[in-house]
Every structure is written in C-alpha cells, then in structure tokens.
CSV table of C-alpha atoms in Angstrom, one decimal:
chain,number,residue,atom,x,y,z
A,1,MET,CA,0.0,0.0,0.0
A,2,VAL,CA,1.1,3.6,-0.6
A,3,GLN,CA,3.0,5.3,2.2
A,4,GLU,CA,1.6,8.9,2.5
A,5,LEU,CA,4.0,11.8,2.7
A,6,ALA,CA,2.9,14.8,4.8
A,7,PRO,CA,1.6,17.0,3.5
A,8,ASP,CA,0.8,15.3,0.2
A,9,PRO,CA,-2.5,16.3,-1.4
A,10,GLY,CA,-1.7,14.3,-4.5
A,11,LEU,CA,-1.8,11.0,-2.6
A,12,ALA,CA,-4.9,12.1,-0.8
A,13,ALA,CA,-6.6,12.6,-4.2
A,14,VAL,CA,-5.5,9.2,-5.4
A,15,ARG,CA,-6.8,7.5,-2.3
A,16,SER,CA,-10.1,9.4,-2.7
A,17,ALA,CA,-10.5,8.1,-6.2
A,18,PHE,CA,-9.8,4.5,-5.2
A,19,GLU,CA,-12.4,4.7,-2.5
A,20,ALA,CA,-15.0,6.6,-4.6
A,21,PHE,CA,-14.8,3.9,-7.3
A,22,SER,CA,-15.1,1.1,-4.8
A,23,VAL,CA,-12.2,-0.5,-6.6
A,24,ASP,CA,-11.9,-4.3,-6.2
A,25,GLU,CA,-8.5,-5.2,-4.6
A,26,GLU,CA,-8.3,-8.3,-6.8
A,27,TRP,CA,-8.6,-6.2,-10.0
A,28,SER,CA,-6.2,-3.5,-9.1
A,29,GLU,CA,-2.5,-2.9,-8.3
A,30,TRP,CA,-0.9,-0.2,-6.2
A,31,GLU,CA,2.3,1.5,-7.2
A,32,GLU,CA,4.4,4.1,-5.4
A,33,ARG,CA,2.2,7.1,-6.1
A,34,GLY,CA,-1.0,5.6,-7.5
A,35,PHE,CA,-2.8,2.6,-8.7
A,36,ARG,CA,-4.0,0.7,-11.8
A,37,TRP,CA,-7.3,-1.0,-12.1
A,38,TRP,CA,-9.0,-3.2,-14.7
A,39,PRO,CA,-12.8,-2.4,-14.7
A,40,HIS,CA,-13.2,-4.6,-17.8
A,41,ARG,CA,-11.2,-4.7,-21.1
A,42,TYR,CA,-9.1,-1.6,-20.6
A,43,CYS,CA,-6.7,-0.6,-17.8
A,44,GLN,CA,-6.9,2.8,-16.1
A,45,ARG,CA,-4.0,4.4,-14.2
A,46,ILE,CA,-4.5,7.1,-11.6
A,47,TRP,CA,-1.4,8.6,-10.0
A,48,ALA,CA,0.1,11.8,-8.5
A,49,ASP,CA,3.4,13.5,-9.5
A,50,ALA,CA,5.8,14.4,-6.7
A,51,PRO,CA,4.6,17.3,-4.5
A,52,ARG,CA,6.3,20.7,-4.5
A,53,ARG,CA,5.8,23.9,-2.6
A,54,ASP,CA,4.3,26.8,-4.6
A,55,PRO,CA,5.9,30.0,-3.4
A,56,GLU,CA,3.0,32.2,-4.6
A,57,LEU,CA,0.3,30.1,-2.9
A,58,GLY,CA,2.5,29.1,0.1
A,59,LEU,CA,1.0,25.6,-0.3
A,60,VAL,CA,2.2,22.2,-1.3
A,61,VAL,CA,0.8,21.5,-4.8
A,62,CYS,CA,0.7,18.3,-6.8
A,63,ARG,CA,-0.5,17.3,-10.3
A,64,VAL,CA,-2.8,14.3,-10.3
A,65,HIS,CA,-3.5,12.3,-13.5
A,66,ALA,CA,-6.0,9.7,-14.9
A,67,GLU,CA,-5.0,7.9,-18.1
A,68,THR,CA,-6.5,5.1,-20.1
A,69,GLU,CA,-4.6,3.7,-23.1
A,70,VAL,CA,-7.0,3.3,-26.0
A,71,VAL,CA,-5.1,2.4,-29.1
A,72,ARG,CA,-1.9,0.4,-29.4
A,73,GLY,CA,0.1,0.3,-32.6
A,74,SER,CA,3.6,-0.5,-33.9
A,75,GLY,CA,3.9,1.7,-37.0
A,76,PHE,CA,0.4,2.8,-38.1
A,77,VAL,CA,-0.7,2.0,-41.6
A,78,CYS,CA,-2.4,5.4,-42.1
A,79,PRO,CA,0.1,8.0,-43.3
A,80,ASP,CA,-0.3,10.6,-40.6
A,81,PRO,CA,-1.9,9.2,-37.4
A,82,ALA,CA,-1.5,12.4,-35.4
A,83,TYR,CA,-3.4,14.4,-38.1
A,84,LEU,CA,-6.1,11.8,-38.3
A,85,ALA,CA,-6.4,11.4,-34.5
A,86,SER,CA,-6.8,15.2,-34.3
A,87,GLY,CA,-9.9,14.8,-36.5
A,88,ILE,CA,-11.2,11.9,-34.5
A,89,ILE,CA,-11.4,14.0,-31.4
A,90,THR,CA,-15.0,14.8,-31.2
A,91,ALA,CA,-16.2,18.3,-31.9
A,92,ASP,CA,-17.9,18.2,-28.5
A,93,PRO,CA,-15.2,17.0,-26.1
A,94,THR,CA,-16.2,16.7,-22.4
A,95,MET,CA,-13.5,16.3,-19.8
A,96,ASN,CA,-10.6,14.3,-21.3
A,97,ALA,CA,-7.9,14.9,-23.9
A,98,LEU,CA,-6.7,12.4,-26.5
A,99,VAL,CA,-2.9,12.3,-26.4
A,100,ARG,CA,-0.2,10.3,-28.2
A,101,VAL,CA,2.2,8.4,-26.1
A,102,GLY,CA,4.9,6.8,-28.2
A,103,GLU,CA,3.0,4.5,-30.6
A,104,SER,CA,-0.1,4.5,-28.5
A,105,PHE,CA,-3.0,6.9,-28.0
A,106,ALA,CA,-4.6,7.5,-24.6
A,107,TYR,CA,-7.3,9.5,-22.9
A,108,ARG,CA,-5.8,11.8,-20.2
A,109,ALA,CA,-7.1,14.2,-17.6
A,110,SER,CA,-5.2,16.0,-14.8
A,111,VAL,CA,-5.8,18.5,-12.0
A,112,TRP,CA,-3.6,20.6,-9.7
A,113,VAL,CA,-4.5,19.9,-6.1
A,114,HIS,CA,-3.5,21.5,-2.8
A,115,GLU,CA,-5.1,21.3,0.7
A,116,GLU,CA,-7.5,24.2,0.0
A,117,ASN,CA,-9.0,22.8,-3.2
A,118,LEU,CA,-8.6,19.1,-2.6
A,119,GLY,CA,-12.3,18.4,-2.2
A,120,TRP,CA,-13.6,19.8,-5.5
A,121,THR,CA,-10.6,19.0,-7.7
A,122,SER,CA,-10.6,15.4,-6.5
A,123,ARG,CA,-14.2,15.1,-7.4
A,124,LEU,CA,-13.5,16.8,-10.8
A,125,LEU,CA,-10.9,14.2,-11.6
A,126,GLN,CA,-13.0,11.3,-10.5
A,127,VAL,CA,-15.9,12.2,-12.8
A,128,ALA,CA,-13.3,12.8,-15.7
A,129,ALA,CA,-11.8,9.4,-15.0
A,130,LEU,CA,-15.2,7.7,-15.1
A,131,ILE,CA,-16.0,9.4,-18.4
A,132,GLN,CA,-12.6,8.4,-19.6
A,133,ILE,CA,-12.8,4.7,-18.9
A,134,THR,CA,-16.4,4.5,-20.1
A,135,ASN,CA,-15.5,6.2,-23.4
A,136,ALA,CA,-12.6,3.8,-23.8
A,137,GLU,CA,-15.0,0.8,-23.4
A,138,TYR,CA,-17.6,2.2,-25.8
A,139,ARG,CA,-15.4,4.2,-28.3
A,140,GLY,CA,-11.9,2.7,-28.1
A,141,TRP,CA,-12.6,0.3,-30.9
A,142,LEU,CA,-13.9,3.2,-33.1
A,143,ILE,CA,-10.6,5.0,-32.7
A,144,ALA,CA,-8.6,1.9,-33.3
A,145,ASP,CA,-10.5,1.2,-36.5
A,146,ALA,CA,-10.0,4.7,-37.8
A,147,LEU,CA,-6.2,4.6,-37.0
A,148,GLU,CA,-5.9,1.0,-38.2
A,149,GLY,CA,-4.3,0.2,-34.8
A,150,ASP,CA,-5.3,-2.3,-32.1
A,151,PRO,CA,-7.7,-1.7,-29.2
A,152,ALA,CA,-5.5,-1.5,-26.1
A,153,PHE,CA,-7.2,-4.3,-24.3
A,154,ALA,CA,-5.4,-5.1,-21.1
A,155,ALA,CA,-5.4,-8.1,-18.8
A,156,HIS,CA,-4.6,-8.2,-15.1
A,157,PRO,CA,-1.0,-9.6,-14.8
A,158,GLN,CA,-2.1,-12.4,-12.4
A,159,ARG,CA,-5.9,-12.8,-13.0
A,160,GLY,CA,-6.0,-12.3,-16.7
A,161,PRO,CA,-8.8,-10.6,-18.6
A,162,ARG,CA,-11.8,-9.5,-16.5
A,163,PRO,CA,-14.8,-11.4,-17.7
A,164,GLU,CA,-17.5,-9.1,-16.5
A,165,PRO,CA,-17.5,-5.3,-16.4
A,166,ASP,CA,-17.3,-3.4,-13.1
A,167,GLY,CA,-20.6,-1.8,-12.1
A,168,MET,CA,-19.0,1.6,-12.2
A,169,LEU,CA,-19.0,1.4,-16.0
A,170,TYR,CA,-22.8,1.8,-16.0
A,171,TRP,CA,-22.8,5.1,-14.2
A,172,ARG,CA,-24.1,7.0,-17.2
A,173,ARG,CA,-27.5,5.2,-17.0
A,174,ASP,CA,-28.6,7.6,-14.3
A,175,VAL,CA,-26.5,10.8,-14.2
A,176,PRO,CA,-27.7,13.0,-11.4
A,177,GLY,CA,-29.1,16.3,-12.7
A,178,ARG,CA,-28.9,15.2,-16.3
A,179,ASP,CA,-32.4,16.3,-17.2
A,180,ASP,CA,-32.6,19.3,-14.8
A,181,PRO,CA,-31.9,22.9,-15.9
A,182,SER,CA,-28.2,23.9,-15.7
A,183,ALA,CA,-27.2,24.4,-12.1
A,184,TRP,CA,-24.8,27.2,-13.3
A,185,GLU,CA,-27.3,29.3,-15.3
A,186,ALA,CA,-28.1,31.6,-12.5
A,187,GLU,CA,-24.4,32.1,-11.7
A,188,LEU,CA,-23.3,33.7,-15.0
A,189,GLY,CA,-24.3,37.2,-14.0
A,190,GLU,CA,-22.6,36.9,-10.7
A,191,LEU,CA,-19.5,35.4,-12.3
A,192,ALA,CA,-19.3,38.4,-14.7
A,193,ASP,CA,-19.2,40.8,-11.8
A,194,GLU,CA,-16.6,38.7,-10.0
A,195,LEU,CA,-14.4,38.6,-13.0
A,196,ALA,CA,-14.8,42.3,-13.7
A,197,ALA,CA,-13.7,43.0,-10.1
A,198,LEU,CA,-10.5,41.1,-11.0
A,199,GLY,CA,-9.9,43.3,-14.0
A,200,VAL,CA,-11.1,40.7,-16.6
A,201,GLU,CA,-13.5,41.7,-19.3
A,202,ALA,CA,-16.7,39.7,-18.9
A,203,ALA,CA,-20.1,40.4,-20.4
A,204,LEU,CA,-23.4,38.5,-20.7
A,205,GLN,CA,-24.6,38.1,-24.3
A,206,GLY,CA,-27.9,36.3,-24.2
A,207,ALA,CA,-27.4,33.0,-22.5
A,208,ARG,CA,-23.6,33.1,-22.8
A,209,LEU,CA,-20.8,34.8,-20.9
A,210,LEU,CA,-18.0,36.2,-23.0
A,211,VAL,CA,-14.6,36.6,-21.3
A,212,ARG,CA,-11.4,38.3,-22.4
A,213,PHE,CA,-8.3,38.5,-20.3
A,214,PRO,CA,-6.3,41.7,-20.3
A,215,GLN,CA,-2.6,42.0,-21.2
A,216,VAL,CA,-2.7,38.9,-23.4
A,217,GLU,CA,-1.9,39.7,-27.0
A,218,LEU,CA,-3.4,36.5,-28.4
A,219,GLY,CA,-6.7,37.3,-30.1
A,220,HIS,CA,-9.0,35.2,-28.0
A,221,ARG,CA,-12.3,34.8,-26.1
A,222,ILE,CA,-13.6,32.4,-23.6
A,223,VAL,CA,-17.2,31.5,-24.1
A,224,VAL,CA,-19.2,30.1,-21.1
A,225,ASP,CA,-22.7,28.7,-21.9
A,226,THR,CA,-25.2,26.2,-20.5
A,227,ALA,CA,-26.2,24.3,-23.6
A,228,PRO,CA,-26.8,20.6,-22.6
A,229,HIS,CA,-24.5,17.9,-23.8
A,230,GLN,CA,-26.0,14.9,-25.7
A,231,VAL,CA,-24.7,12.4,-23.2
A,232,LEU,CA,-23.9,14.2,-19.9
A,233,GLY,CA,-27.0,16.4,-20.1
A,234,SER,CA,-27.2,19.7,-18.4
A,235,GLY,CA,-24.2,21.5,-17.0
A,236,VAL,CA,-21.8,24.2,-18.2
A,237,ARG,CA,-19.4,24.5,-21.2
A,238,ILE,CA,-16.2,26.5,-21.2
A,239,ARG,CA,-14.6,27.1,-24.6
A,240,LEU,CA,-11.3,28.9,-25.4
A,241,GLU,CA,-11.3,30.3,-29.0
A,242,LEU,CA,-8.2,31.8,-30.6
A,243,GLU,CA,-7.9,34.0,-33.7
A,244,ASP,CA,-4.8,32.1,-34.8
A,245,PRO,CA,-3.5,28.8,-33.6
A,246,PRO,CA,-0.1,28.3,-31.9
A,247,ARG,CA,2.5,27.3,-34.4
A,248,SER,CA,5.6,25.1,-34.4
A,249,SER,CA,9.1,26.4,-35.1
A,250,SER,CA,8.5,25.7,-38.8
A,251,GLY,CA,5.4,27.8,-38.9
A,252,GLU,CA,2.9,24.9,-39.1
A,253,PRO,CA,-0.2,25.2,-36.9
A,254,LEU,CA,-0.1,22.8,-34.1
A,255,LEU,CA,-2.6,20.0,-34.3
A,256,PRO,CA,-5.1,19.4,-31.5
A,257,ILE,CA,-3.4,16.2,-30.6
A,258,GLU,CA,-0.1,18.1,-30.4
A,259,LEU,CA,-1.5,20.8,-28.2
A,260,ASN,CA,-2.9,18.2,-25.8
A,261,GLY,CA,0.5,16.6,-25.7
A,262,ARG,CA,2.3,19.9,-24.9
A,263,GLU,CA,-0.1,20.5,-22.0
A,264,LEU,CA,1.2,17.3,-20.4
A,265,ARG,CA,4.9,17.8,-21.2
A,266,GLU,CA,5.1,21.4,-20.1
A,267,PRO,CA,4.3,23.0,-16.7
A,268,VAL,CA,1.0,24.4,-17.7
A,269,PRO,CA,-0.6,25.7,-14.5
A,270,ALA,CA,-4.2,24.9,-15.8
A,271,HIS,CA,-6.2,21.8,-15.1
A,272,LEU,CA,-6.3,19.5,-18.1
A,273,ILE,CA,-10.0,18.9,-18.0
A,274,GLY,CA,-11.3,19.0,-21.6
A,275,SER,CA,-9.4,18.8,-24.9
A,276,TRP,CA,-8.1,20.7,-27.8
A,277,ALA,CA,-10.3,19.8,-30.8
A,278,TRP,CA,-11.4,20.7,-34.3
A,279,GLU,CA,-14.9,21.4,-35.6
A,280,ASP,CA,-13.7,19.7,-38.8
A,281,PHE,CA,-10.4,18.4,-40.3
A,282,GLY,CA,-8.0,21.3,-40.6
A,283,ALA,CA,-10.3,23.8,-38.9
A,284,GLN,CA,-9.2,26.3,-36.2
A,285,PRO,CA,-8.4,24.4,-33.0
A,286,TYR,CA,-10.1,25.4,-29.8
A,287,PHE,CA,-10.1,24.1,-26.2
A,288,SER,CA,-13.4,22.9,-24.7
A,289,CYS,CA,-14.7,21.2,-21.6
A,290,VAL,CA,-18.2,20.2,-20.4
A,291,ILE,CA,-18.9,20.0,-16.7
A,292,PRO,CA,-22.1,18.2,-15.8
A,293,ASN,CA,-24.6,19.2,-13.2
A,294,LEU,CA,-23.5,16.5,-10.8
A,295,LEU,CA,-20.2,18.5,-10.2
A,296,HIS,CA,-22.0,21.8,-9.3
A,297,ARG,CA,-20.6,23.6,-6.3
A,298,PRO,CA,-20.4,27.4,-5.8
A,299,GLY,CA,-17.0,28.8,-6.9
A,300,ILE,CA,-16.1,25.9,-9.2
A,301,LEU,CA,-17.0,27.7,-12.4
A,302,ARG,CA,-15.0,30.8,-11.5
A,303,ASN,CA,-12.0,28.6,-10.8
A,304,LEU,CA,-12.3,26.8,-14.1
A,305,VAL,CA,-12.6,30.0,-16.1
A,306,LEU,CA,-9.5,31.4,-14.3
A,307,SER,CA,-7.7,28.1,-15.0
A,308,THR,CA,-8.6,28.6,-18.7
A,309,GLY,CA,-7.0,32.1,-18.4
A,310,LEU,CA,-3.8,30.5,-17.1
A,311,ARG,CA,-3.9,28.2,-20.2
A,312,LEU,CA,-4.2,31.3,-22.3
A,313,ARG,CA,-1.2,33.0,-20.6
A,314,TRP,CA,0.8,29.9,-21.2
A,315,LEU,CA,0.1,30.1,-24.9
A,316,ALA,CA,0.9,33.8,-25.0
A,317,THR,CA,4.3,33.5,-23.4
A,318,GLY,CA,5.7,31.4,-26.3
A,319,GLU,CA,7.9,29.4,-24.0
A,320,THR,CA,8.0,25.7,-23.4
A,321,TRP,CA,9.4,24.0,-20.4
A,322,GLU,CA,12.8,23.5,-22.2
A,323,GLY,CA,12.8,27.1,-23.4
A,324,GLU,CA,12.0,26.2,-27.0
A,325,PRO,CA,9.9,28.9,-28.6
A,326,VAL,CA,6.3,28.0,-29.4
A,327,GLU,CA,5.5,30.5,-32.1
A,328,ALA,CA,1.9,31.6,-31.4
A,329,ARG,CA,0.4,34.0,-33.9
A,330,THR,CA,-1.0,37.0,-32.2
A,331,GLU,CA,-3.6,39.7,-33.1
A,332,HIS,CA,-0.6,41.6,-34.6
A,333,GLY,CA,0.2,38.9,-37.1
A,334,PRO,CA,2.6,36.0,-37.2
A,335,THR,CA,6.0,36.1,-35.4
A,336,GLU,CA,9.0,37.2,-37.3
A,337,ASP,CA,10.2,33.6,-37.8
A,338,ALA,CA,6.8,32.6,-39.2
A,339,GLN,CA,6.8,35.6,-41.6
A,340,THR,CA,10.2,34.8,-43.0
A,341,ALA,CA,9.8,31.0,-43.1
A,342,PRO,CA,10.6,29.6,-46.6
A,343,ASP,CA,7.6,28.8,-48.7
A,344,ALA,CA,6.5,25.2,-48.5
A,345,GLY,CA,5.7,25.3,-52.2
A,346,GLY,CA,8.0,24.6,-55.1
A,347,ALA,CA,7.7,21.7,-57.4
A,348,ASP,CA,4.5,19.8,-57.1
A,349,PRO,CA,4.8,16.7,-55.0
A,350,ALA,CA,4.0,13.5,-56.6
A,351,PRO,CA,0.3,12.8,-56.5
A,352,THR,CA,-0.9,10.2,-54.1
A,353,GLY,CA,-3.9,7.9,-54.3
A,354,PRO,CA,-7.2,9.5,-53.7
A,355,VAL,CA,-8.5,9.9,-50.2
A,356,GLY,CA,-11.6,7.9,-49.5
A,357,ILE,CA,-13.9,7.2,-46.6
A,358,ARG,CA,-14.8,3.7,-45.5
A,359,PHE,CA,-17.8,3.4,-43.2
A,360,ILE,CA,-17.6,0.5,-40.7
A,361,LEU,CA,-20.5,-1.2,-38.9
A,362,SER,CA,-19.4,-3.0,-35.8
A,363,HIS,CA,-21.0,-5.0,-33.0
A,364,VAL,CA,-19.8,-3.3,-29.8
A,365,PRO,CA,-20.0,-6.2,-27.3
A,366,THR,CA,-17.9,-8.5,-29.5
A,367,GLY,CA,-15.9,-5.9,-31.5
A,368,ARG,CA,-16.7,-7.7,-34.7
A,369,ARG,CA,-16.9,-5.8,-38.0
A,370,LEU,CA,-20.2,-6.6,-39.7
A,371,ALA,CA,-19.9,-4.4,-42.8
A,372,VAL,CA,-17.6,-2.0,-44.6
A,373,CYS,CA,-19.2,0.4,-47.1
A,374,GLU,CA,-18.2,3.3,-49.2
A,375,THR,CA,-21.5,5.4,-48.9
A,376,THR,CA,-23.7,6.4,-46.0
A,377,PRO,CA,-26.9,4.9,-47.5
A,378,GLU,CA,-25.2,1.5,-47.7
A,379,ILE,CA,-23.9,1.6,-44.2
A,380,HIS,CA,-27.2,2.8,-42.7
A,381,ARG,CA,-29.0,0.1,-44.6
A,382,ALA,CA,-26.6,-2.5,-43.1
A,383,LYS,CA,-27.2,-1.1,-39.7
A,384,GLU,CA,-31.0,-1.3,-40.2
A,385,LEU,CA,-30.8,-4.9,-41.2
A,386,ALA,CA,-28.6,-5.9,-38.2
A,387,GLU,CA,-30.9,-4.1,-35.8
A,388,ARG,CA,-34.0,-5.7,-37.3
A,389,ASP,CA,-32.5,-9.1,-36.6
A,390,ASP,CA,-31.5,-8.2,-33.1
A,391,PRO,CA,-34.0,-5.7,-31.6
A,392,GLU,CA,-32.7,-6.2,-28.0
A,393,GLY,CA,-29.2,-5.3,-29.1
A,394,ALA,CA,-30.5,-2.4,-31.1
A,395,ALA,CA,-32.2,-1.1,-27.9
A,396,ARG,CA,-28.9,-1.3,-26.1
A,397,GLY,CA,-27.0,0.5,-28.8
A,398,ASP,CA,-24.9,-2.5,-29.7
A,399,TYR,CA,-24.5,-1.5,-33.3
A,400,ARG,CA,-22.3,1.4,-34.1
A,401,ILE,CA,-21.1,3.1,-37.3
A,402,ALA,CA,-17.5,4.4,-37.5
A,403,TYR,CA,-15.5,5.8,-40.4
A,404,THR,CA,-11.9,5.5,-41.4
A,405,LEU,CA,-10.0,7.5,-44.0
A,406,VAL,CA,-8.1,5.6,-46.7
A,407,GLY,CA,-4.9,7.2,-48.2
A,408,LEU,CA,-5.1,10.4,-46.2
A,409,PRO,CA,-2.0,12.5,-47.0
A,410,LYS,CA,-0.6,15.6,-45.4
A,411,VAL,CA,1.1,17.3,-48.4
A,412,PRO,CA,1.3,21.1,-48.1
A,413,PRO,CA,0.3,23.2,-49.9
A,414,HIS,CA,-3.2,22.0,-50.7
A,415,ARG,CA,-4.7,23.3,-54.0
A,416,PHE,CA,-8.5,23.1,-53.8
A,417,GLU,CA,-11.2,23.4,-56.4
A,418,LEU,CA,-14.9,23.0,-56.1
A,419,ALA,CA,-16.3,19.6,-56.7
A,420,TYR,CA,-19.8,18.1,-57.0
A,421,VAL,CA,-20.1,14.6,-55.6
A,422,ASP,CA,-23.3,12.6,-55.0
A,423,GLY,CA,-25.5,15.7,-54.9
A,424,ASN,CA,-23.2,17.7,-52.6
A,425,TYR,CA,-20.5,20.2,-53.1
A,426,GLY,CA,-17.1,19.9,-51.4
A,427,PRO,CA,-13.4,20.8,-51.8
A,428,ILE,CA,-11.1,18.6,-54.0
A,429,CYS,CA,-7.3,19.0,-53.7
A,430,ARG,CA,-5.5,18.8,-57.0
A,431,VAL,CA,-2.3,17.7,-55.3
A,432,CYS,CA,-3.5,14.9,-53.0
A,433,GLY,CA,-7.0,14.0,-54.2
A,434,PRO,CA,-10.3,14.7,-52.4
A,435,ALA,CA,-10.1,15.9,-48.8
A,436,TRP,CA,-12.6,14.8,-46.1
A,437,PHE,CA,-15.4,17.3,-45.9
A,438,SER,CA,-18.8,17.8,-44.5
A,439,PRO,CA,-21.1,17.8,-47.6
A,440,HIS,CA,-22.9,21.0,-48.4
A,441,THR,CA,-25.8,21.5,-50.8
A,442,ASN,CA,-24.8,25.1,-51.4
A,443,PRO,CA,-21.5,25.8,-53.2
A,444,GLU,CA,-21.0,29.1,-51.4
A,445,ASP,CA,-20.9,27.2,-48.1
A,446,VAL,CA,-17.8,25.3,-49.3
A,447,ASN,CA,-15.6,28.3,-49.4
A,448,ALA,CA,-15.1,28.5,-45.6
A,449,ALA,CA,-14.4,24.8,-45.5
A,450,MET,CA,-11.8,25.2,-48.3
A,451,GLU,CA,-10.1,28.1,-46.5
A,452,ARG,CA,-9.7,26.0,-43.4
A,453,PHE,CA,-7.3,23.7,-45.2
C-alpha cells in the first residue's frame, strides 16, 4: 500500500478516487504514487506527481492524473496518425484529452491539487476518470478502427482478462441532474461581476458569458454557456477560442493532438479537464470542456474560467518547459520567424492515391466488423438490417457506425477546387485528391471549408 507523505494532497486525491470507485482489490495494483485498475477490457491508471511547494500560494501542490490507453500500434498503416487522430477528437469534447504516447493513443485528464481545493478538484478528476474509462470501453474500438491500430485491451497480470464489467461502467445510465436545468445558469451574471472585479472583461450576451483576459496579445475569447451535452445532459461549457493557432518552429499550426501533448509535457498551471479539438479536419483548434450538473458547487465555475485564463497565458508566453519557442500568432500577425519561413511550395509533390472514406458497422460487445461500405446509405442500410434481426441489441445501442480515411496524405500546400459529388458540393485537392469534408448543398458554403485547409 502507498506510504503517504505529509503534506501530500496528491496521494490524498489518489486514495479518494480509489475509495469513490469502490475498486476491487483483486482487480487493481498499487504502485508508489498511484494505482492501476481493470474495470473490464481496458486498464486505467491514476497517479500523483511528486509534490512541490508553490511560493505564490504558500502551499504544497501536486498534479494528479488519470489515463487510459485506448489504441496500441507498432507503425500505423495510415500515413499521418496524429493528423487523423486530431480529426477523430469529437467536436464536442467533455473532460478528457486524447494524447499520443509513443506508438499509442490514450485519454488523459489532470488537475492541480492542494489542501484548499482538494475536495472539488478530487471530485472533478473522479468524474473525468469515469467518463474516460467509459469512453474507452464504448469508443476505443472506433478510434482503433480509424487509425488502423489495435484496441489497447489489457489483462490483469495475475488474474488475466476481466470477464464481467465493473458496475461503475454503468454510471451514465442515471447521471444526477442530467435532465434538470443547468445548475450554473443563475451564476453567470454573478460570475461576470466577480471577473470584472479582478480586471477581466466579462459580459453577458444572451445566455452566454464572453470573457477576455487583459494584457494577453493573443486574439481570444472564452465562451461560457449552459447548452446541454447529448450524453452528460445539463451543465456548463467552457470554450477557449483563438484568432490564430499556436505554431511550431517551422510555422505549421499545431494539431489538437499536439496541443494536448504539450499541455502534459510542459508545466501548464491549468487543469487539463477537456481537450483541444477541431470542428472539422484542418479547422481552427479550440479548447473545450463540459462540466455536468453533478459537479455543481459554488465557486467551481469561477476557478475553471480562471484556469482557462492560465492556459491562455501559457500560450501567449511562447515558452515551453525547455525554453523552446512555441510560435503563437497574435492579433498583430505571425511572429518574425513565421513571416520569413521559406515557402512550402515549389515543385508539385508526386500525386498520391485518392483519399476515401470507409464506413464500418461493428457489434460493440464483441468488437466484430459486420460491414464495410463506401457510402452512407449503404452503411445505414446494413445497420437497419442488423438491428432488425437483433431488436434487443438495437435497444442497447450495440450496433455502431464508425469511419476510417483511406490514403489520407498531409502534403502542403493543398490546392483546392470546387467539386460536386453525390449531390453535394465539397473541396477537392488537385495535389492529393479529395479531402474529407462535411457535404454542403450550397456551393457558397464550401468556401469557408476550403479556406480552413
């Protein structure tokens, strides 16, 4: 068992999670500063970094993490798994980031804890960890299919695979407060006043609170609203939007998967609750989190908005842990290096095969692929037939449709022209073939999608 250091809020948060989940001793293993447990097919690790004293707070602080490996690979078949994984990140992320760890992909969440915030940050991480392991069980095979990797199924080193799922995996069947009005809706006006008192621009605009932090050159805004989430139900959303994305030393915009990774490698003082994401492939990245009603407590929303402000300050400094510049474009334009970077053009690269979408129908409980189709009508017809033959499985949601991209290149610069395919308009790249796009019936609507690439 773990020997607790005093004071060590990190180990206290780890113990709290172990007890809150009622983890079975026979399906878990303790390590020096955390534990692993096997609720079913995937293994989750919860641990605390070494504690340190924060001179500004005058308190011992510690970063506590929850991680579930989702996809395991050894040289992915798809040409750019980081790019594709960035697109797989849902456009409506909740409380976990998808990160790349070597040749694997994992869900990760982390919080900074100290003795004064231990209660609510521990609870925050616990809910994020439950969402994380549940998403791995229900969506891990989708991500593995798309990346052409293997689901990171894990067996207990002594007991082997767990035959039946832990009861905690069914927590989403009855989420407290899911169907109630947002518990935070009445707090938005009060929060605006509190932030204004701290010198932060905050204004209500309808049912949303718009926040801008002073003395930060990055064009940005933080949007707080109470629109419900399709799974978690009512709660509050916090979204950080940037005018221009952070860029690498070569001037390339950082992918959502890369931004998530940097948040873990560098001493970002913000909680990693949520994820960087795209609305669509190649679109402007944003950071978003959704906090369900069951976590409501006075003061939490203010702390999470201020935490997002710390994330913004980290982006604006342009410094990484190792001192390597992270070239973030500001409202004044790109950095000098980005402006003088050599053009990525030149001779046309050799054309590659066309990019295509393959739709996959799978049976979730067994992980079996039932059909692979090239069009949405075909795959939906296959799903209808499967559910007709298995109404009980259909009611449980056992049949899921995923997609994978075939032959996806990342060859700058793209050269797009308008195309008309199957009754819809979309962008086609003359260099690398058709790009993945959300179909539009109006050709004018394609322009914005083309510009995002």
